[in-house]
Coordinates of C-alpha atoms in Angstrom, one line a residue:
X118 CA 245.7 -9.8 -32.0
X119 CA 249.4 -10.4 -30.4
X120 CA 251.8 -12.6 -33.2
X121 CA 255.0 -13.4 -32.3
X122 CA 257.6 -14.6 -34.5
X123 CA 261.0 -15.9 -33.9
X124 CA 263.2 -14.2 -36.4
X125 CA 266.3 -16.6 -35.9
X126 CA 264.7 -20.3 -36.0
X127 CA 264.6 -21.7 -39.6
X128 CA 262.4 -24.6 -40.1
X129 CA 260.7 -26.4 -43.5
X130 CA 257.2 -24.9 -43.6
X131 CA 254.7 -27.3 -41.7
X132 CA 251.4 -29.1 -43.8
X133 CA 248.9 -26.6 -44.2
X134 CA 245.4 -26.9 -41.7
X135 CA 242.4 -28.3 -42.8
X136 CA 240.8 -25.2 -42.5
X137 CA 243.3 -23.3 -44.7
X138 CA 243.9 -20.0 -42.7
X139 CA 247.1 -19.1 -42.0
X140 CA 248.8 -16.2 -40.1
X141 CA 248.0 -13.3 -42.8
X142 CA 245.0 -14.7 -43.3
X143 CA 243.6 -13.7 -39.6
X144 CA 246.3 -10.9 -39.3
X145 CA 244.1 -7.3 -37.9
X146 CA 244.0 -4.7 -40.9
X147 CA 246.3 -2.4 -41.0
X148 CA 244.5 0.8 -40.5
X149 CA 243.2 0.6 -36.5
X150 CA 241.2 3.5 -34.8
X151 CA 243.7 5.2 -32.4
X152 CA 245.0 3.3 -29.5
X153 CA 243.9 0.3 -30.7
X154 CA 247.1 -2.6 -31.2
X155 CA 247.1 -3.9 -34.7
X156 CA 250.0 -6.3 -35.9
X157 CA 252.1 -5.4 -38.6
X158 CA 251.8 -7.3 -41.8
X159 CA 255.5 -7.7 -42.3
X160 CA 255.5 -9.3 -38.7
X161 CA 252.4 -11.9 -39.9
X162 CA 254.2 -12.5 -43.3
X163 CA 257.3 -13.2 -41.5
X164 CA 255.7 -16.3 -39.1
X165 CA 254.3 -17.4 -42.3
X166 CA 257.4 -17.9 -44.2
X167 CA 258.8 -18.7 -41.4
X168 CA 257.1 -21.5 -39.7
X169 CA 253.9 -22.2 -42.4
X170 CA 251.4 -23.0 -39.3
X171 CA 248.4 -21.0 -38.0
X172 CA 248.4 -18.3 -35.9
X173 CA 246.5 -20.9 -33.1
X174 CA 249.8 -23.6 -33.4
X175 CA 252.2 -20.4 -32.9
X176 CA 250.3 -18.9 -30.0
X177 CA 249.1 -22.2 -28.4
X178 CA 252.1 -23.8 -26.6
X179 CA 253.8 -26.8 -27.6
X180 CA 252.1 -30.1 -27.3
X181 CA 254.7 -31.2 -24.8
X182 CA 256.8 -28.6 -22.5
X183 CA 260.1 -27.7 -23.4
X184 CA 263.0 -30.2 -22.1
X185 CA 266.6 -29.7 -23.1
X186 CA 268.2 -31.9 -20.2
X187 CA 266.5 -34.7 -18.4
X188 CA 266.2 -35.5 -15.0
X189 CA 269.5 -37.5 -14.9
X190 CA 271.8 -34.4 -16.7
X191 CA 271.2 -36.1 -19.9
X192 CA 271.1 -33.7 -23.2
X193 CA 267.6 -35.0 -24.5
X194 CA 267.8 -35.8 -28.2
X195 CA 266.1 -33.2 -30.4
X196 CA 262.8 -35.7 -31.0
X197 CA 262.2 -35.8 -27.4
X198 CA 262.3 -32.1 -26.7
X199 CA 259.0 -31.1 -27.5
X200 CA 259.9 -29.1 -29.8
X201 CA 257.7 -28.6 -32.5
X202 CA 257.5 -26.0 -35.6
X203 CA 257.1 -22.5 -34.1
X204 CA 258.6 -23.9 -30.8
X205 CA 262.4 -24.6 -31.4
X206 CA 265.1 -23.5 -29.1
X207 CA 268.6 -23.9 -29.1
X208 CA 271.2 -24.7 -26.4
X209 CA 272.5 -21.7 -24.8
X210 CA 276.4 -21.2 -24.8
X211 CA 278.9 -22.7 -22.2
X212 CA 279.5 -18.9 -20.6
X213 CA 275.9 -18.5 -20.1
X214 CA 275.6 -21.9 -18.8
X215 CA 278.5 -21.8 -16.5
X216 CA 277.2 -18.5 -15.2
X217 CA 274.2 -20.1 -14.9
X218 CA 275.2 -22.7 -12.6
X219 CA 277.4 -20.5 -10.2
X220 CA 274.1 -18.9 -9.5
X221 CA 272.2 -21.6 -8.9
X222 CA 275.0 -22.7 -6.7
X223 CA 274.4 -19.4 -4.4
X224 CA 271.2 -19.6 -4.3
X225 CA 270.7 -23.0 -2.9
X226 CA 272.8 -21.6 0.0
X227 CA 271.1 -18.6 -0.1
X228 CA 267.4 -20.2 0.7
X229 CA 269.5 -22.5 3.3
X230 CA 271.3 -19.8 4.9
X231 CA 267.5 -17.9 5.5
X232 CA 265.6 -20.4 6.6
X233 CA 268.3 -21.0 9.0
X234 CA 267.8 -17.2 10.0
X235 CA 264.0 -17.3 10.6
X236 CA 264.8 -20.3 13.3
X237 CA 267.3 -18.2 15.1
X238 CA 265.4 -15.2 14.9
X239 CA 267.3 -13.0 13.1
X240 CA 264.7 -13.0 10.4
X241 CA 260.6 -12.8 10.7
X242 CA 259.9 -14.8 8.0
X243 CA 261.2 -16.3 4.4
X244 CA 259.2 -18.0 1.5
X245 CA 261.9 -20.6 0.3
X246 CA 262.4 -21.5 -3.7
X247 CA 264.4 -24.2 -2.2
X248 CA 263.7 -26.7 -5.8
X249 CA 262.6 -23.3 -7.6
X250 CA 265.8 -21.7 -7.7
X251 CA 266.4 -22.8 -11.5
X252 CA 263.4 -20.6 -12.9
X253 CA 264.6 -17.7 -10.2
X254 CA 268.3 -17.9 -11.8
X255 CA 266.9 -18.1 -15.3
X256 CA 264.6 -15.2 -15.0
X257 CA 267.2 -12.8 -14.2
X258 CA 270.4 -13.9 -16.8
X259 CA 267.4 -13.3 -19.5
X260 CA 267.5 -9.6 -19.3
X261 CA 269.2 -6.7 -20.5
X262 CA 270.5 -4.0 -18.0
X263 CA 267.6 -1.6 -19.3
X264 CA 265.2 -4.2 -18.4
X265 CA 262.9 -4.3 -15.7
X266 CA 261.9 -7.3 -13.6
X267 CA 258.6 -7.6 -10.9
X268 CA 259.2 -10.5 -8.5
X269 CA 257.1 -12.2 -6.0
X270 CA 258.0 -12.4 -2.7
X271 CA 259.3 -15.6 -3.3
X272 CA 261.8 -14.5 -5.8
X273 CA 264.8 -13.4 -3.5
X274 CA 266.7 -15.6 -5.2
X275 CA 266.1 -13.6 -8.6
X276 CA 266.6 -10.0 -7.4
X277 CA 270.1 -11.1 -5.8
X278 CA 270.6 -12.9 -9.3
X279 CA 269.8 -9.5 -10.5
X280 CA 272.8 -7.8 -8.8
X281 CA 270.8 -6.5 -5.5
X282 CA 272.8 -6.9 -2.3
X283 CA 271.9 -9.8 -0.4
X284 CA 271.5 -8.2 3.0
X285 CA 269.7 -5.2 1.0
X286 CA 267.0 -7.3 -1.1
X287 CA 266.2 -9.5 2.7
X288 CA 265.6 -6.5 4.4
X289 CA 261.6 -6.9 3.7
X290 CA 261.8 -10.1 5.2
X291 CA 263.7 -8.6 8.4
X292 CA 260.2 -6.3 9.2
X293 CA 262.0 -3.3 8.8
X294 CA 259.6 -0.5 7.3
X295 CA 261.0 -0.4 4.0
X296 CA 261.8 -2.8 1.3
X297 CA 265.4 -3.0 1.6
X298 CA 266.8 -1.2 -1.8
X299 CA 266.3 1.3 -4.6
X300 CA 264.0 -0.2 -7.2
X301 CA 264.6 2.3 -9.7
X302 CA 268.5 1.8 -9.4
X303 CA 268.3 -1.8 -9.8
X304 CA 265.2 -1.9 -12.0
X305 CA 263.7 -4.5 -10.0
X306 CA 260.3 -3.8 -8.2
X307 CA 260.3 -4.2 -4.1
X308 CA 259.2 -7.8 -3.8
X309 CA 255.6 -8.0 -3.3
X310 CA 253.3 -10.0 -0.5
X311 CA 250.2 -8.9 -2.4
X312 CA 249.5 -11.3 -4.6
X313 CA 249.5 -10.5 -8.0
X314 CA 249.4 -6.8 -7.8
X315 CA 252.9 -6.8 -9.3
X316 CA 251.9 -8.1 -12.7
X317 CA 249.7 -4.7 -12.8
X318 CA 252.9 -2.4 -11.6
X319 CA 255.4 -4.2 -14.7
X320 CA 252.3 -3.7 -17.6
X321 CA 252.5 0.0 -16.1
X322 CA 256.4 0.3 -16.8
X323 CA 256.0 -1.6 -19.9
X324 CA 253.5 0.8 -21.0
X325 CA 255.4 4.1 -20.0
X326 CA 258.4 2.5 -21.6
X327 CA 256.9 1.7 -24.7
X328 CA 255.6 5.5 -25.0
X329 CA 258.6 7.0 -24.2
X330 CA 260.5 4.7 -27.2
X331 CA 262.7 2.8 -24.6
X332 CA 264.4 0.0 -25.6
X333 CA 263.0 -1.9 -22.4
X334 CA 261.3 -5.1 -21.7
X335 CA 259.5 -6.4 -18.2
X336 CA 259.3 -9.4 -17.0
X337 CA 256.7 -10.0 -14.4
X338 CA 256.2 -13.0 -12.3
X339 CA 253.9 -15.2 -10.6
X340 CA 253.5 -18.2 -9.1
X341 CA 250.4 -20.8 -10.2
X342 CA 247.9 -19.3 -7.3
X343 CA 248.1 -15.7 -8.7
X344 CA 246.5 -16.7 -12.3
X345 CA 243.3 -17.0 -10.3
X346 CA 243.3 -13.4 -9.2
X347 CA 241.8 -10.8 -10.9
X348 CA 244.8 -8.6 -11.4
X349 CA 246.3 -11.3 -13.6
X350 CA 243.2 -10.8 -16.0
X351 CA 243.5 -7.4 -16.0
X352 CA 247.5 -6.8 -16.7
X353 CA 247.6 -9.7 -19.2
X354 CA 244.5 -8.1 -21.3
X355 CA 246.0 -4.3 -20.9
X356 CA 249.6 -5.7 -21.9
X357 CA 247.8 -7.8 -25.0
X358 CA 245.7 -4.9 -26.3
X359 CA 248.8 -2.1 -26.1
X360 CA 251.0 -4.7 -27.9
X361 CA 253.3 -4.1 -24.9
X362 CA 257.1 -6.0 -24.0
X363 CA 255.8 -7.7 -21.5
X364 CA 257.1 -11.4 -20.3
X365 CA 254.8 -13.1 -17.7
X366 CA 256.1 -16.0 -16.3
X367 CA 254.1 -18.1 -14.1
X368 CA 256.4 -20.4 -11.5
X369 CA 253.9 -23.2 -11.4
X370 CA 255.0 -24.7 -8.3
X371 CA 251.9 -26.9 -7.8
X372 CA 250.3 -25.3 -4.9
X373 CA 248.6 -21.8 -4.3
X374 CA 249.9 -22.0 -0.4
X375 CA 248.1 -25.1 0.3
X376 CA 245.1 -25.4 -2.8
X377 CA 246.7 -27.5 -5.2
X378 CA 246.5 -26.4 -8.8
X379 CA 243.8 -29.1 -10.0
X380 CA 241.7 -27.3 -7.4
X381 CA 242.5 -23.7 -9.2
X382 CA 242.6 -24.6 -12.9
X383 CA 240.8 -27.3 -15.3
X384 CA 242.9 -25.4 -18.1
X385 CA 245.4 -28.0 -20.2
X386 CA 248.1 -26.0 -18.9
X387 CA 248.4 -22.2 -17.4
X388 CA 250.1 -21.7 -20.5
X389 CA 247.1 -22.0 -22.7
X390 CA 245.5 -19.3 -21.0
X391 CA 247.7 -16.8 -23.1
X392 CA 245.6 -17.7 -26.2
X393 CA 242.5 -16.1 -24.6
X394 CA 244.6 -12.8 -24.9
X395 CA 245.7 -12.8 -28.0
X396 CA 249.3 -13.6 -26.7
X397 CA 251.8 -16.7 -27.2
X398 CA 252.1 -19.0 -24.8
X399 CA 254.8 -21.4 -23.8
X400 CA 255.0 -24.1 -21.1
X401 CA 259.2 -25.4 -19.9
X402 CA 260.4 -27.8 -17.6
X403 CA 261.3 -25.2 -14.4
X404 CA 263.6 -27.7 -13.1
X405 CA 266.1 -27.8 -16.4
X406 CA 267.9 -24.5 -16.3
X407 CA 269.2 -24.7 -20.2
X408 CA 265.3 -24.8 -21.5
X409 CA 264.7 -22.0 -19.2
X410 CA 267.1 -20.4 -20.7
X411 CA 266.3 -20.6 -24.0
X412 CA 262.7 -20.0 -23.9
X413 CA 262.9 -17.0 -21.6
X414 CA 265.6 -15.5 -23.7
X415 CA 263.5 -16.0 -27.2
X416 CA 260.6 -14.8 -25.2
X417 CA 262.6 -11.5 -24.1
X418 CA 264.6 -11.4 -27.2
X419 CA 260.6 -11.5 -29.3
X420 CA 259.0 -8.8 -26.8
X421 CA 262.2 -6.5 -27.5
X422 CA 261.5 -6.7 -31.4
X423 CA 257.8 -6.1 -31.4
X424 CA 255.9 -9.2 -31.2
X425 CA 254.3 -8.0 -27.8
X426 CA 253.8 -9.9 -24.4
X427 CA 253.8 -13.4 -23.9
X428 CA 253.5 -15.9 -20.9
X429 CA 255.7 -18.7 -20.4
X430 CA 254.9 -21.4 -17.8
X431 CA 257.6 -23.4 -15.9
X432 CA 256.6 -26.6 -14.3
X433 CA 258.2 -27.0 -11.0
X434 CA 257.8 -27.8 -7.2
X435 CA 258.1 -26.1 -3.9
X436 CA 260.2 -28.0 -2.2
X437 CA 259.5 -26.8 1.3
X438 CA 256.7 -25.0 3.3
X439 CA 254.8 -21.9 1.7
X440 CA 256.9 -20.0 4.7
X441 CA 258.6 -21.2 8.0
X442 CA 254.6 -20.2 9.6
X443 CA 253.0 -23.2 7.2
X444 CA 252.8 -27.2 7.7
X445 CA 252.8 -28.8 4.5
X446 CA 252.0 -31.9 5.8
X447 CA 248.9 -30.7 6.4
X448 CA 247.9 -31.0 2.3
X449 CA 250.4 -33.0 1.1
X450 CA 252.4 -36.2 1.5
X451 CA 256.0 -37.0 2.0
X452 CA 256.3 -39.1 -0.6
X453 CA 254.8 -36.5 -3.3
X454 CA 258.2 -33.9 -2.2
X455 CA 260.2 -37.2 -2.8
X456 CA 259.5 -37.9 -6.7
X457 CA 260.7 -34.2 -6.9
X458 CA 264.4 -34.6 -5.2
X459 CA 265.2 -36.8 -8.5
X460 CA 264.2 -33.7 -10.7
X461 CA 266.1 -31.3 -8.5
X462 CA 267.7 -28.2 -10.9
X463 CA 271.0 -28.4 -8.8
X464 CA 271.9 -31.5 -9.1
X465 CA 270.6 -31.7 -12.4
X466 CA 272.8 -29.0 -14.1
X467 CA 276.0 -30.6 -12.2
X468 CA 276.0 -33.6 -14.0
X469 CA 275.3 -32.2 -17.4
X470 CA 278.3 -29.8 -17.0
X471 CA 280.5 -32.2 -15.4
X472 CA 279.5 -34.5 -18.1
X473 CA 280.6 -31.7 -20.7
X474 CA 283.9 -31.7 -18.9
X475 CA 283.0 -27.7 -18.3
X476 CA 282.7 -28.6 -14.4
X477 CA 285.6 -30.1 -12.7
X478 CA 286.5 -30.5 -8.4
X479 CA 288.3 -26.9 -9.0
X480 CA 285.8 -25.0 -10.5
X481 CA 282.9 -26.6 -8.4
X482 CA 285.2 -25.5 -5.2
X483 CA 285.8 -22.0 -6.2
X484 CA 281.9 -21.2 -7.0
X485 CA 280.4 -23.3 -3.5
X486 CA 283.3 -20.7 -1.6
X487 CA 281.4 -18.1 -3.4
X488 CA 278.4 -19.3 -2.3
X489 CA 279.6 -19.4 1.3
X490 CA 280.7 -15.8 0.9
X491 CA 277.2 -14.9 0.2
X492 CA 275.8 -17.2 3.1
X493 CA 278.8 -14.8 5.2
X494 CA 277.5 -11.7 4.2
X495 CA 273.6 -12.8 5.2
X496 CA 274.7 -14.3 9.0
X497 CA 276.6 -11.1 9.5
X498 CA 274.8 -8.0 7.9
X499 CA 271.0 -9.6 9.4
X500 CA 273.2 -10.2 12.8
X501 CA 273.1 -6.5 13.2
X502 CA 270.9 -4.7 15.3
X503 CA 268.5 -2.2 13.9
X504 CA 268.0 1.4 15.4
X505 CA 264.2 1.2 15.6
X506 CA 261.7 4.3 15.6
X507 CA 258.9 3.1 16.5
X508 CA 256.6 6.3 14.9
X509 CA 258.0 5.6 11.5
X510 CA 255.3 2.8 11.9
X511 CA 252.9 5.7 10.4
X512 CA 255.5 8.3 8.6
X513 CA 255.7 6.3 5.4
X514 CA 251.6 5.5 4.8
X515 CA 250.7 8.5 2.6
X516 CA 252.3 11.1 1.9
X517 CA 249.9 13.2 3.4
X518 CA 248.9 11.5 6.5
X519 CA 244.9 10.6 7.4
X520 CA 243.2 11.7 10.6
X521 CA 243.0 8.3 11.8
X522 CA 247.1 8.2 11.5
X523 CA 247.7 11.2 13.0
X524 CA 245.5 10.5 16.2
X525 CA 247.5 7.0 16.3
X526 CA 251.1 8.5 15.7
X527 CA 250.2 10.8 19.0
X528 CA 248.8 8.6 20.9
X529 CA 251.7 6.4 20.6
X530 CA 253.8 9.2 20.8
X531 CA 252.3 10.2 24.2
X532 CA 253.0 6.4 25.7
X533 CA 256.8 6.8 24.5
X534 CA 257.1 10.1 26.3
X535 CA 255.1 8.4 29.2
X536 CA 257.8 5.2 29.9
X537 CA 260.7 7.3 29.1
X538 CA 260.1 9.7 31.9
X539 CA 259.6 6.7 33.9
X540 CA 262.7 5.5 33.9

């Protein structure tokens, strides 16, 4: 079984449970046939002093998700958090919030700037996080430079965050044959249109880190559709059973394309699927930027310690279409898109900073001209034409190619020799 304990938060030890057990009392034994996880006692007898609840109120998430600023900028007072023992964050510093910002700031022009793009053609298609960009900005500040994240293709915004060139990380998006940039440079996986097959590739890293001694944790996303695939089964149990640093987090956007998540899930929360692992679980409002923060970063900062993977959940909305090829109006109404404008991250954070005093006309100037730059470098470097070779459409398959691509890369081979000696 997977505990994890924060080793930072102090808090009065909560009344025991009716039913008397406690952490160390349900903690695995020590000795473990090999390859089997087993939890350190020291790490049980830590949550115990440390929070005094069962190991079901540590690993269950809060009663209530995780809110730091309200929907009108408003720091929330402590009571009305949802905080609870086991589940206490604190408010990230004004560096990390400013930087925070600025990012959000560029990625809001980013998603404009592309789905501008796909109408003039410059682009084949883009999957907005237009309203997302909050939980895309949060998942990349949270790591280390060792650390590895897994995106979705949704999560452009996130692999720019995470220092990939913007021209570089919408290559995939262009239709070019490759994805664009050097995962293993930038430690961030090619962004993936197979849905959930990610999640599998991080627990693999996580794993080969983990036996090599790395200091490295993963952090694999999804959005709400891809807990209903099998592969999300599959890497949450291997990463639970290996005790490995994994951080799934789920971007519950509401709809899997256009099945909404009541149709997909009876569950409390996605959250409280974590529990069925042997994993925490945590659930955070994906539109409030400074509770990302804080619960990713604890989550990242408990998976680099020891305490194994957990999932965190972040409640949002997808603002736009599933891509510029879907009609959301054919599953949802107008009016449902319109209760989420008031929760927007943006404008959110903008008030809470400029509230603080940390977010004046000047600064706000300087980071939208950053922004713009960004928006510059898109309209320009996806302007360019791209030297096509048609026959690469079967170099980079396998390795060693099949029959059945070898007969196709001739035959089309033969019709290019054909029109150019026709001309």
């Amino acid at each position: 079984m997977t505990i994890s304990a924060d080793h930072t938060a102090q808090h009065a030890a909560a009344e025991k449970p009716a039913t008397g057990a406690t952490v160390a009392d349900q903690a695995a034994p020590a000795d473990q046939p090999d390859g089997q996880a087993s939890v350190p006692e020291d790490a049980a007898s830590e949550a115990v002093r440390k929070f005094g609840i069962t190991v079901e109120d540590y690993m269950l998430p809060a009663r209530h998700q995780i809110q730091m600023v309200g929907p009108d900028g408003a720091l929330n007072p402590h009571t009305e958090q949802g905080t609870q023992p086991g589940h206490e964050y604190s408010v990230p510093g004004d560096v990390e919030l400013m930087a925070a910002y600025e990012q959000l700031v560029v990625g809001r022009r980013v998603n404009d700037q592309n789905s501008a793009l796909v109408r003039q053609g410059r682009m084949a298609v883009y999957p907005s996080s237009h309203g997302q960009e909050a939980c895309q900005v949060a998942a990349a500040l949270c790591l280390s430079d060792g650390d590895w994240m897994f995106p979705t293709y949704r999560d452009s915004v996130a692999v720019m965050a995470r220092g990939v060139d913007p021209v570089q990380t919408m290559t995939l998006f262009r239709g070019d044959w490759h994805g664009g940039y050097d995962p293993a440079k930038h430690k961030v996986g090619i962004q993936c249109t197979p849905l959930t097959t990610q999640l599998l590739h991080g627990v693999g890293v996580a794993h080969a880190a983990k036996l090599r001694g790395e200091d490295t944790v993963v952090l694999a996303m999804c959005g709400d559709g891809a807990t209903s695939e099998g592969d999300f089964h599959e890497a949450l149990n291997f990463a639970a059973v290996f005790h490995l640093p994994v951080v799934f987090f789920v971007q519950n956007n509401q709809y899997a394309i256009s099945v909404p998540l009541a149709q997909q899930s009876v569950a409390p929360s996605l959250a409280h699927k974590a529990v069925g692992y042997g994993m925490a679980g945590e659930r955070v409002d994906g539109n409030d930027i400074v509770a990302l923060l804080a619960v990713l970063g604890r989550a990242v900062k408990l998976a680099r310690e020891g305490s194994g993977p957990l999932l965190v959940e972040a409640h949002t909305y997808r603002m736009q279409a599933h891509t510029n090829a879907d009609d959301a109006t054919r599953y949802r109404q107008d009016s449902e898109v319109a209760q989420w404008v008031a929760k927007d991250p943006l404008s959110r954070m903008k008030t809470y900073l400029t509230d603080r005093g940390l977010l004046d006309d000047d600064r706000a100037a300087m980071i939208a001209e950053k922004a713009e730059a960004v928006a510059t470098q898109l309209r320009e470097g996806l302007g360019e034409e791209v030297p096509v070779e048609p026959l690469d459409l079967f170099k980079y398959v396998f390795s060693t190619p099949t029959p059945q691509l070898k007969e196709q890369s001739a035959m089309l081979a033969d019709e290019l020799s054909r029109e150019e000696a026709a001309k």
